[in-house]
PDB file of C-alpha atoms in Angstrom:
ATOM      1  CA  UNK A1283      83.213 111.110   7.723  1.00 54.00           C
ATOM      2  CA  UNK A1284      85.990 112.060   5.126  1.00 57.00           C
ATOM      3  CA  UNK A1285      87.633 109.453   4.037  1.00 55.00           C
ATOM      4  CA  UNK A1286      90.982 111.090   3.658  1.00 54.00           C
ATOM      5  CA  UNK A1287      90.722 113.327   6.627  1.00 57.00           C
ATOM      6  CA  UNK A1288      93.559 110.584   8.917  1.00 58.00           C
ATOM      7  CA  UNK A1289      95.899 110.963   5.231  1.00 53.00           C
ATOM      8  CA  UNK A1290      99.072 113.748   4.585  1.00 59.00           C
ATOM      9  CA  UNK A1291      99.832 114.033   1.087  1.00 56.00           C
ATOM     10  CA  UNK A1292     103.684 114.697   0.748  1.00 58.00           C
ATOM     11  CA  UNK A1293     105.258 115.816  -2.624  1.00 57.00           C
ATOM     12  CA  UNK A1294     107.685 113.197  -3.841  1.00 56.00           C
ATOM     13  CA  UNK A1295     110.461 115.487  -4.949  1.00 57.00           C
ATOM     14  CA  UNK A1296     112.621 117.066  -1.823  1.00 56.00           C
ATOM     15  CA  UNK A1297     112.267 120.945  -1.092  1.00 53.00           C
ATOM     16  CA  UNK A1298     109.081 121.401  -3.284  1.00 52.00           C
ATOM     17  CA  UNK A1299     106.499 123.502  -1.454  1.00 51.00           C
ATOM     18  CA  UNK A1300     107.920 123.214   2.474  1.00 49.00           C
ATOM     19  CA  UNK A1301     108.375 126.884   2.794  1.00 49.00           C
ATOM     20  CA  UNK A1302     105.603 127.816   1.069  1.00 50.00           C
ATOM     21  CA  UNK A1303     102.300 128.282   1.852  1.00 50.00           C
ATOM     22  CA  UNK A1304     100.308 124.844   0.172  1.00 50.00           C
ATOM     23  CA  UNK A1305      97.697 125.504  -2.817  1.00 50.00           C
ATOM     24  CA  UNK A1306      94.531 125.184  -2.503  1.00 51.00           C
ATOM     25  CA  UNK A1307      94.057 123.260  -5.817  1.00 54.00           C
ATOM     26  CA  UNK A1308      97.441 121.357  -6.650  1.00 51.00           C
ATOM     27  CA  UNK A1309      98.661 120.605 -10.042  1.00 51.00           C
ATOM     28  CA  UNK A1310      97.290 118.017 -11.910  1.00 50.00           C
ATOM     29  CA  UNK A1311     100.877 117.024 -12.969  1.00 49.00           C
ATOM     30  CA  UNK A1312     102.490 116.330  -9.585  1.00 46.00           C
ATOM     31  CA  UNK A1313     101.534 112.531  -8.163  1.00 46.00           C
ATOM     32  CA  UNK A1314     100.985 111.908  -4.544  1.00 44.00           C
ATOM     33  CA  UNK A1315     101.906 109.360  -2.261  1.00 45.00           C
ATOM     34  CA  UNK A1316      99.542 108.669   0.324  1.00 46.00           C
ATOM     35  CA  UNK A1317     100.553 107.947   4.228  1.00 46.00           C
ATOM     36  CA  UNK A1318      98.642 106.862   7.039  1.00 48.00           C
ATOM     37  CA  UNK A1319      98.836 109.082   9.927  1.00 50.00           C
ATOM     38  CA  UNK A1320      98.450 108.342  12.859  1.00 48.00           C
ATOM     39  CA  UNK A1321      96.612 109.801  16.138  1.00 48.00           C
ATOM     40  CA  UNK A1322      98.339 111.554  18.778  1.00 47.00           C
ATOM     41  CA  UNK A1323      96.779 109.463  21.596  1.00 49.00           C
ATOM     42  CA  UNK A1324      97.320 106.298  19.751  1.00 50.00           C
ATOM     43  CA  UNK A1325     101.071 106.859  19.414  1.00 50.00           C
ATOM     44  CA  UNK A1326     102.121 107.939  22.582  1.00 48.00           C
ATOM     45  CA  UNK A1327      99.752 104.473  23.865  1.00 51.00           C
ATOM     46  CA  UNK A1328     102.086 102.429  21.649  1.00 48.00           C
ATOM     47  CA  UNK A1329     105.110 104.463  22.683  1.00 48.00           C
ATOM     48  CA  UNK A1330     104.469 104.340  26.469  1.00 49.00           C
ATOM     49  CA  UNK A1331     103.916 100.678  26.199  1.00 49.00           C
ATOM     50  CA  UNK A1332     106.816  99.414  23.735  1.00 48.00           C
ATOM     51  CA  UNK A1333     109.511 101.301  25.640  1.00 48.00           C
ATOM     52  CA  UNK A1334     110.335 101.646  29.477  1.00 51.00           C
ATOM     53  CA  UNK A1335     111.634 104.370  31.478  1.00 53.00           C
ATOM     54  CA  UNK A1336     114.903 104.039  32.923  1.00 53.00           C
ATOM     55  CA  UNK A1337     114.660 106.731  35.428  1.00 54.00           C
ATOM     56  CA  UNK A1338     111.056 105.378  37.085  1.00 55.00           C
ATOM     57  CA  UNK A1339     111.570 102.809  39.917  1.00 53.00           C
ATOM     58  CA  UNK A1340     110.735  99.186  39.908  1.00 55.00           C
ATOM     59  CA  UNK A1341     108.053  97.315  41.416  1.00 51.00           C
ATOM     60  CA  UNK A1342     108.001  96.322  45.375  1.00 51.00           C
ATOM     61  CA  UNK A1343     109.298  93.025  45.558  1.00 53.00           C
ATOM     62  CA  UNK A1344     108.191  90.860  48.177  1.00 48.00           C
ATOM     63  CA  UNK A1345     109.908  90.285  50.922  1.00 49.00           C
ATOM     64  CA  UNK A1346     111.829  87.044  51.802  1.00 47.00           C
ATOM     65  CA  UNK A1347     110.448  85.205  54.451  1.00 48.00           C
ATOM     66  CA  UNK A1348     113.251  84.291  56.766  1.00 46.00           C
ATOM     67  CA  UNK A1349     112.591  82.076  59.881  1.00 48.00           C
ATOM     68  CA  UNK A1350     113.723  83.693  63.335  1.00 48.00           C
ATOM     69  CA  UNK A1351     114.594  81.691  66.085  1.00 47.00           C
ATOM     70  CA  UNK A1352     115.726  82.406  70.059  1.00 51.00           C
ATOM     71  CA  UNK A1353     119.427  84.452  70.555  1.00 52.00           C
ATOM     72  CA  UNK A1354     122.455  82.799  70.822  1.00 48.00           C
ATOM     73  CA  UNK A1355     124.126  83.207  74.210  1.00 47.00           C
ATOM     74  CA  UNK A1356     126.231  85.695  72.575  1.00 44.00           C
ATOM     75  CA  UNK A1357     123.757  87.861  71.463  1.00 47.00           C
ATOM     76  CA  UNK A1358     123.698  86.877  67.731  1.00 45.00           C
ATOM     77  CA  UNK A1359     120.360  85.911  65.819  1.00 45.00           C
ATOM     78  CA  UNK A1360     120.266  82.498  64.115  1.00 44.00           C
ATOM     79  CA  UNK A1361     119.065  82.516  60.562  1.00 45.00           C
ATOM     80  CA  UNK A1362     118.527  79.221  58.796  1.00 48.00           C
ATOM     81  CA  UNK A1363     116.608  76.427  59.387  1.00 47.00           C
ATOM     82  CA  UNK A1364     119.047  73.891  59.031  1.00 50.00           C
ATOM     83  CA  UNK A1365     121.238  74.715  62.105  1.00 54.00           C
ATOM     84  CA  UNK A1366     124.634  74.825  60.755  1.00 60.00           C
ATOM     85  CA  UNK A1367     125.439  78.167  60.925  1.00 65.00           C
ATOM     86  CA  UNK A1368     124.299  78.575  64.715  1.00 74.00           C
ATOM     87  CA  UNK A1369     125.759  75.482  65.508  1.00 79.00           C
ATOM     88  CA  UNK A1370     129.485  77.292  63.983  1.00 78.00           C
ATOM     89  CA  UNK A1371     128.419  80.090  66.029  1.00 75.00           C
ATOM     90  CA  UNK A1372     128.130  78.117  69.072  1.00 81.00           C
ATOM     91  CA  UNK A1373     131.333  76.859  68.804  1.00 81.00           C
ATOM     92  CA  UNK A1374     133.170  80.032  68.002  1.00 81.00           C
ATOM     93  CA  UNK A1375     131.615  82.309  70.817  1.00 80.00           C
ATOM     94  CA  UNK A1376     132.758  78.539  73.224  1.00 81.00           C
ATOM     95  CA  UNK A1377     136.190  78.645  72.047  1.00 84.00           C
ATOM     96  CA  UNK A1378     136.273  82.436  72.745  1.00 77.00           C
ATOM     97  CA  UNK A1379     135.115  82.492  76.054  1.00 79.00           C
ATOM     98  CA  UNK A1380     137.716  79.319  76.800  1.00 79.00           C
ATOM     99  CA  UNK A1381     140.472  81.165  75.326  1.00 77.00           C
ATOM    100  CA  UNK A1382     139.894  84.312  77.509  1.00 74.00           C
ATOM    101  CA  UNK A1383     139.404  82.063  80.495  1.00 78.00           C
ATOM    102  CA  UNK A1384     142.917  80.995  80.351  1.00 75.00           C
ATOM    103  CA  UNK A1385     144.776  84.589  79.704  1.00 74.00           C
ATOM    104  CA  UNK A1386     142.884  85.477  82.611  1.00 72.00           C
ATOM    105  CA  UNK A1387     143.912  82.582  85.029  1.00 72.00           C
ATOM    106  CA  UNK A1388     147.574  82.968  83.643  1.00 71.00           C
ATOM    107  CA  UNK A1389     147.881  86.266  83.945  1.00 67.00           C
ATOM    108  CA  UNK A1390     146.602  85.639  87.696  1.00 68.00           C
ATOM    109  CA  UNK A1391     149.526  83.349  88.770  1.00 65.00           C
ATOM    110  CA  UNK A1392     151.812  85.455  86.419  1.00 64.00           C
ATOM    111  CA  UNK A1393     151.068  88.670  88.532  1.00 62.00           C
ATOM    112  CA  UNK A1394     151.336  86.025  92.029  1.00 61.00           C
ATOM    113  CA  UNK A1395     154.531  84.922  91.089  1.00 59.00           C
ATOM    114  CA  UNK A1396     156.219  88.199  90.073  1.00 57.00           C
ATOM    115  CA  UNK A1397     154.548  89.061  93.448  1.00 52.00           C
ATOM    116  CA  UNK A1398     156.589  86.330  95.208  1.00 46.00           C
ATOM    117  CA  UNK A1399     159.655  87.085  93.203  1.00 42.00           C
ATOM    118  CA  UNK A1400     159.300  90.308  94.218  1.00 44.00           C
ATOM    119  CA  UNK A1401     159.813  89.865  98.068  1.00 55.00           C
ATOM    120  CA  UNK A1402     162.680  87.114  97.250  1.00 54.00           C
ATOM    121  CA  UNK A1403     164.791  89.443  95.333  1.00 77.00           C
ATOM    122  CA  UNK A1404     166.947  91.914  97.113  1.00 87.00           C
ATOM    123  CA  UNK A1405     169.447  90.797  99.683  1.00 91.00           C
ATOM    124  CA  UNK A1406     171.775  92.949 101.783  1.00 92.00           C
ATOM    125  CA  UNK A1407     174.591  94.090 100.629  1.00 93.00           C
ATOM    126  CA  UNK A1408     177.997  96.707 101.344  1.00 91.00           C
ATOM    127  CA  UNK A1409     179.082  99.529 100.501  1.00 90.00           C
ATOM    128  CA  UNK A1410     179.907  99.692  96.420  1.00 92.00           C
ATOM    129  CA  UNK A1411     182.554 102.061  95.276  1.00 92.00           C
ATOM    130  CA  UNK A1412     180.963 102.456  92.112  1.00 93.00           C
ATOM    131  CA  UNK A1413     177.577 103.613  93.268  1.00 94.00           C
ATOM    132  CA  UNK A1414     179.347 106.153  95.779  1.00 94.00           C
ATOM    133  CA  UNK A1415     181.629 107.583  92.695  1.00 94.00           C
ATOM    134  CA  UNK A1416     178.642 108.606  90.357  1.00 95.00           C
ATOM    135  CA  UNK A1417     176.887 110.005  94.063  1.00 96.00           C
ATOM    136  CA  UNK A1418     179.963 111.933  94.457  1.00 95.00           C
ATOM    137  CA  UNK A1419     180.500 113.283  90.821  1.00 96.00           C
ATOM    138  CA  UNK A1420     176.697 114.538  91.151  1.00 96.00           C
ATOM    139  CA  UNK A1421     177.186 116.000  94.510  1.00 96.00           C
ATOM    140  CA  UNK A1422     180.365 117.631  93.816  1.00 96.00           C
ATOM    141  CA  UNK A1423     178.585 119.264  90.374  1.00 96.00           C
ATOM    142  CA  UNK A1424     175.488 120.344  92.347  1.00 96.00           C
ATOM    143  CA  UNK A1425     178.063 121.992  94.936  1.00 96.00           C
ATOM    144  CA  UNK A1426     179.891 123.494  92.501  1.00 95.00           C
ATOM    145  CA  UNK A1427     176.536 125.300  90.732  1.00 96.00           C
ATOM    146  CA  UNK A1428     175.292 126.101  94.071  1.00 95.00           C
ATOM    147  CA  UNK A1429     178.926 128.141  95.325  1.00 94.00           C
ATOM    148  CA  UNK A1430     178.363 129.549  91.385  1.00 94.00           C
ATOM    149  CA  UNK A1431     175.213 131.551  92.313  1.00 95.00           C
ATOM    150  CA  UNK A1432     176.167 132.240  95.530  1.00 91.00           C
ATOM    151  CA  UNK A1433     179.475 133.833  94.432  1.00 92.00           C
ATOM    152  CA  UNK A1434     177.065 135.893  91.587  1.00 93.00           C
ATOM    153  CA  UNK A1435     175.038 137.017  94.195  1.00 94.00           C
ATOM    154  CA  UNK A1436     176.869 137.787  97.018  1.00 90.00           C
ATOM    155  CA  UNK A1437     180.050 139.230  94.839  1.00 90.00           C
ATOM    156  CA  UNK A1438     182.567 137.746  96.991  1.00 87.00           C
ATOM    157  CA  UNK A1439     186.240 137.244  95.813  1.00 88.00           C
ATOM    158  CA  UNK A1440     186.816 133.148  96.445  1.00 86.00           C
ATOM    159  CA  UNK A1441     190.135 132.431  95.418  1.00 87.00           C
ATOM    160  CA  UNK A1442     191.351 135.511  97.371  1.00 86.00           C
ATOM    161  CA  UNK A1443     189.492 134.381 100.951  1.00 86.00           C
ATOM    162  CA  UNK A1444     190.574 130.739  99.865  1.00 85.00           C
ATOM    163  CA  UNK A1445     194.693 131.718  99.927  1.00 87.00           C
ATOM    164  CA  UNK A1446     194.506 134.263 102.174  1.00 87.00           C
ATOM    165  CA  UNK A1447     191.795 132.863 105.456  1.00 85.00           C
ATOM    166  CA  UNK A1448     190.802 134.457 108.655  1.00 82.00           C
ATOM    167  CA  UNK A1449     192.339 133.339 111.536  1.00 82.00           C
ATOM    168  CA  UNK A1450     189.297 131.309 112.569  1.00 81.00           C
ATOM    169  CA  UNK A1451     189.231 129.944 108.856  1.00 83.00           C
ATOM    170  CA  UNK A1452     185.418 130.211 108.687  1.00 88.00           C
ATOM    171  CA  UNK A1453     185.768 130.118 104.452  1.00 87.00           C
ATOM    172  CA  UNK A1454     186.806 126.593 105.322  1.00 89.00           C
ATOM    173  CA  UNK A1455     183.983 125.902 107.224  1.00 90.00           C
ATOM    174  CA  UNK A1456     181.519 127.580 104.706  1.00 90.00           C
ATOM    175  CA  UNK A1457     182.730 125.483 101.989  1.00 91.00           C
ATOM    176  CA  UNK A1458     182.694 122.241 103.814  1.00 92.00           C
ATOM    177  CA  UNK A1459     179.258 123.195 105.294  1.00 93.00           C
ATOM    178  CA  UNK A1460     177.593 124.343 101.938  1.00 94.00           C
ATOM    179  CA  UNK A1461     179.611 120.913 100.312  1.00 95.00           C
ATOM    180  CA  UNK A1462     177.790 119.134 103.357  1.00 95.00           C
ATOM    181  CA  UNK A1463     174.292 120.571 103.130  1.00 96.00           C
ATOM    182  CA  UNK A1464     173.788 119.936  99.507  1.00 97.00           C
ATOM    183  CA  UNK A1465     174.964 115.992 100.053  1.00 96.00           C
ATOM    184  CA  UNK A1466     172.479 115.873 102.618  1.00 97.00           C
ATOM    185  CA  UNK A1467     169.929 117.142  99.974  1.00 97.00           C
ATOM    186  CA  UNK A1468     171.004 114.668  97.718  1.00 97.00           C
ATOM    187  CA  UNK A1469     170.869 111.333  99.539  1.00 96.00           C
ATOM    188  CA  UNK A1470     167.526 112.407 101.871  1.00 96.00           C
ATOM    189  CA  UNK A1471     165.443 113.266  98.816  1.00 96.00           C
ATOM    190  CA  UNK A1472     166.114 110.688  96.401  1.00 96.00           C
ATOM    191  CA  UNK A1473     166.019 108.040  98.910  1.00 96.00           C
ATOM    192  CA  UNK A1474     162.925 109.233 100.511  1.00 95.00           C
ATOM    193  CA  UNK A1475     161.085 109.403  97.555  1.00 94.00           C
ATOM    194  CA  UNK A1476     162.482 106.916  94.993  1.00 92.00           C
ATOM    195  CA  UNK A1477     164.400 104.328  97.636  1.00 93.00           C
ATOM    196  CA  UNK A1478     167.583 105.212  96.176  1.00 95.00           C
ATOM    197  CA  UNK A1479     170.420 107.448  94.779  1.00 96.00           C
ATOM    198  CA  UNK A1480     171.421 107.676  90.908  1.00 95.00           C
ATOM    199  CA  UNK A1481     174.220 105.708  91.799  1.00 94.00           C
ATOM    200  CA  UNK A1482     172.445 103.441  93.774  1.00 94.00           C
ATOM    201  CA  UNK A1483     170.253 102.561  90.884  1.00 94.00           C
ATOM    202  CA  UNK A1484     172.622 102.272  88.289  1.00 94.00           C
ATOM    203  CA  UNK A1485     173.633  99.661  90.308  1.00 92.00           C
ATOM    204  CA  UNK A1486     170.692  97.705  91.297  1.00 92.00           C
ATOM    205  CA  UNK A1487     170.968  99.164  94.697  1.00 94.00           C
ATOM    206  CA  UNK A1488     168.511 100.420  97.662  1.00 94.00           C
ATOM    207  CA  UNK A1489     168.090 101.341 100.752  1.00 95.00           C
ATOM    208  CA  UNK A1490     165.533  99.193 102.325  1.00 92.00           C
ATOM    209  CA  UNK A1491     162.724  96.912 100.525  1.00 90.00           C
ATOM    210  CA  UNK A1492     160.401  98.217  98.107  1.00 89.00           C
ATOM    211  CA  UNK A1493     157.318  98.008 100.848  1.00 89.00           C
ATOM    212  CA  UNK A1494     159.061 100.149 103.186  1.00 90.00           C
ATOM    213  CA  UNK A1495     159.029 103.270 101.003  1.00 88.00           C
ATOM    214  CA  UNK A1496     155.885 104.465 102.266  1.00 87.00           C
ATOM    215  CA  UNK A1497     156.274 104.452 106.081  1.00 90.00           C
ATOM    216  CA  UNK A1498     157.357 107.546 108.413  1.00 90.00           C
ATOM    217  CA  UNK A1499     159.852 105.180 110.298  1.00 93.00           C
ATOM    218  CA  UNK A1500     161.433 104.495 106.845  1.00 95.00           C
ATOM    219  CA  UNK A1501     161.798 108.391 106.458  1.00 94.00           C
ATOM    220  CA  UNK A1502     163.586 108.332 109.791  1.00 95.00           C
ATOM    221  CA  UNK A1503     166.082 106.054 108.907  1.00 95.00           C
ATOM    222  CA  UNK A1504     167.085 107.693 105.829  1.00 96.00           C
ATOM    223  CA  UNK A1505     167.469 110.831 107.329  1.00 96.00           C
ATOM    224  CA  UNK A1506     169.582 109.535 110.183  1.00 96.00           C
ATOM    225  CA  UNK A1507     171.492 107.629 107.620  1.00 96.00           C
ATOM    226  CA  UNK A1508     172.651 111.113 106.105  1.00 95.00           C
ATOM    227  CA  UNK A1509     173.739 112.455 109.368  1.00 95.00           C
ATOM    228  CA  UNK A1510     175.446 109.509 110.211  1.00 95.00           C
ATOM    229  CA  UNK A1511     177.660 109.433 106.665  1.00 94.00           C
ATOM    230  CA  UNK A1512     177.965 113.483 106.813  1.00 94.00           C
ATOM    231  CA  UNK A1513     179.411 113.352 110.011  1.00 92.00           C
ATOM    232  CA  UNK A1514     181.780 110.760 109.816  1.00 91.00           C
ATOM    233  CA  UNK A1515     183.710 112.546 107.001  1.00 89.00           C
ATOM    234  CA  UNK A1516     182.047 110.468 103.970  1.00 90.00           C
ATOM    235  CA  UNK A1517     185.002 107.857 103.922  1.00 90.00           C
ATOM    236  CA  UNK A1518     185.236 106.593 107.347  1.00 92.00           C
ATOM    237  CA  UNK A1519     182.368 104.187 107.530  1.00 92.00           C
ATOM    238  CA  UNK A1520     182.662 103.192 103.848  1.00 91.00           C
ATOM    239  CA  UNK A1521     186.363 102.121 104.467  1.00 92.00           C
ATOM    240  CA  UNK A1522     184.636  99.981 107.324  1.00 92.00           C
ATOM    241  CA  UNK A1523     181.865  98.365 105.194  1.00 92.00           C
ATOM    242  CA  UNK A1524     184.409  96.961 102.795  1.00 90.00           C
ATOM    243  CA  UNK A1525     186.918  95.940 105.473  1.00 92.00           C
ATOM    244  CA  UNK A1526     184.137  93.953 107.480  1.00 92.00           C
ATOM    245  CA  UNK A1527     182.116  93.027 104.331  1.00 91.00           C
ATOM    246  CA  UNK A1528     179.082  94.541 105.966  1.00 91.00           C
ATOM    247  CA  UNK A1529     176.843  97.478 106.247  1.00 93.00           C
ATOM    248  CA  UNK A1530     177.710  99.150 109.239  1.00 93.00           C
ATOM    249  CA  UNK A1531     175.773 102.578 108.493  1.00 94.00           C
ATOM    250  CA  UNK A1532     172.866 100.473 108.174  1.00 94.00           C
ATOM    251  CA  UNK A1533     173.519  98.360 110.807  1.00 92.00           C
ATOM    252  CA  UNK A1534     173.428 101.814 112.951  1.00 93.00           C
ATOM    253  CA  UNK A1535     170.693 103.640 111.493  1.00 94.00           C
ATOM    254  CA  UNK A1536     168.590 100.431 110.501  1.00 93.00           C
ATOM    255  CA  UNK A1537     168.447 101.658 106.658  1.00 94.00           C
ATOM    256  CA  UNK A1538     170.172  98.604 105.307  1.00 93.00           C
ATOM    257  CA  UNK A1539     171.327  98.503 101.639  1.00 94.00           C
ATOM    258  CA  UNK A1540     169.876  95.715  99.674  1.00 95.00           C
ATOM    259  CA  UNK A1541     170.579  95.022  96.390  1.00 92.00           C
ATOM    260  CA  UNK A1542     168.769  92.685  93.346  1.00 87.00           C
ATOM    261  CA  UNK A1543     169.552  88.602  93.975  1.00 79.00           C
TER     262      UNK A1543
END
């Protein structure tokens, strides 16, 4: 084996030869330094093992061994072996369950009492002159919007019939009825289906008790309520209410007016 076949001889001086093809028999002249090389194989051995790759993975580490033991009532999974933290489980999923035990129980007598309020709270009452003024604004306003698109559609001269009538004075009569039929709109509907006028509720008023709004007979009473109001003029059996303190309509028709104790 040639002893300096694993040896590179580099010139000393920089730039002397590197572009150049190399001589076959060099100058006597020139000295040489002589440097181990060393073999592919053996270098990338030393290289793979000195340095580590910071893209590869690490090692599988084993897994900790953690002790498993039966659920909690609420459904957590204890983890320890000395028993402190399901013990502070324990007590928080106790306190919880207490805590919603007693909204639940006072929201149950809450909801009895308001029940029992509930019946307690209205009382009869009169007629209020208050309650009957905002009624009568409305029902004057719908009126008035009604005779407006009747007057549109029918083209009929109002002020002229009004100052100069018929001799049966049937524009009278027209506007009273028309005046009627829309009040009888007004108090039927709401108080069939809400239990009381605008006014009426603006001032804690009603006609009849909250648990009568859903029977026929209640229905009845309303409408025979209306009647009974429409036909007396609107003011007759009013005046009488206040006079006697009482509610004489209601007394008739058996839809009394209560109002909130």
């Amino acid at each position: 084996m040639d002893p300096f076949e694993e040896f590179e001889f580099k010139p000393l001086t920089d730039g002397l030869g590197f572009h150049k093809k190399k001589q076959a028999n060099p100058a006597p002249e020139e000295s040489f330094v002589a440097t181990p090389r060393i073999k592919k194989d053996q270098g990338l051995e030393l290289i793979e093992e000195s340095s580590t790759d910071p893209l590869r993975p690490p090692l599988p580490r084993k897994k900790a061994t953690t002790t498993s033991l039966p659920p909690t009532p609420g459904g957590l999974t204890e983890v320890g072996g000395d028993g402190t933290s399901s013990a502070a489980v324990d007590e928080i999923l106790k306190t919880l369950q207490k805590n919603r035990r007693l909204d639940f129980d006072k929201s149950t007598a809450k909801q009895k009492i308001t029940g029992t309020a509930a019946k307690e709270e209205f009382k009869k009452t009169t007629f209020s002159f208050s309650a009957a003024l905002l009624d009568g604004m409305l029902v004057v306003a719908a009126s008035l919007l009604c005779m407006i698109i009747l007057l549109v559609v029918t083209k009929v001269d109002l002020i002229g019939n009004l100052t100069n009538p018929d001799s049966q004075g049937m524009i009278y009569l027209a506007t009273f009825s028309l005046f009627a039929g829309v009040s009888f709109i007004y108090l039927t509907v709401n108080r069939i289906f809400v239990g009381c006028t605008p006014g009426e509720w603006a001032f804690d008023q009603r006609i009849g008790r909250p648990e009568e709004l859903n029977k026929a007979a209640y229905s009845l009473k309303v409408v025979a309520r209306s009647l009974v109001v429409i036909a007396t003029g609107f003011v007759i059996l009013p005046i009488l209410s206040v006079l006697f303190n009482k509610d004489i309509t209601g007394s008739i028709t058996g839809a009394q007016l209560f109002k909130k104790a």
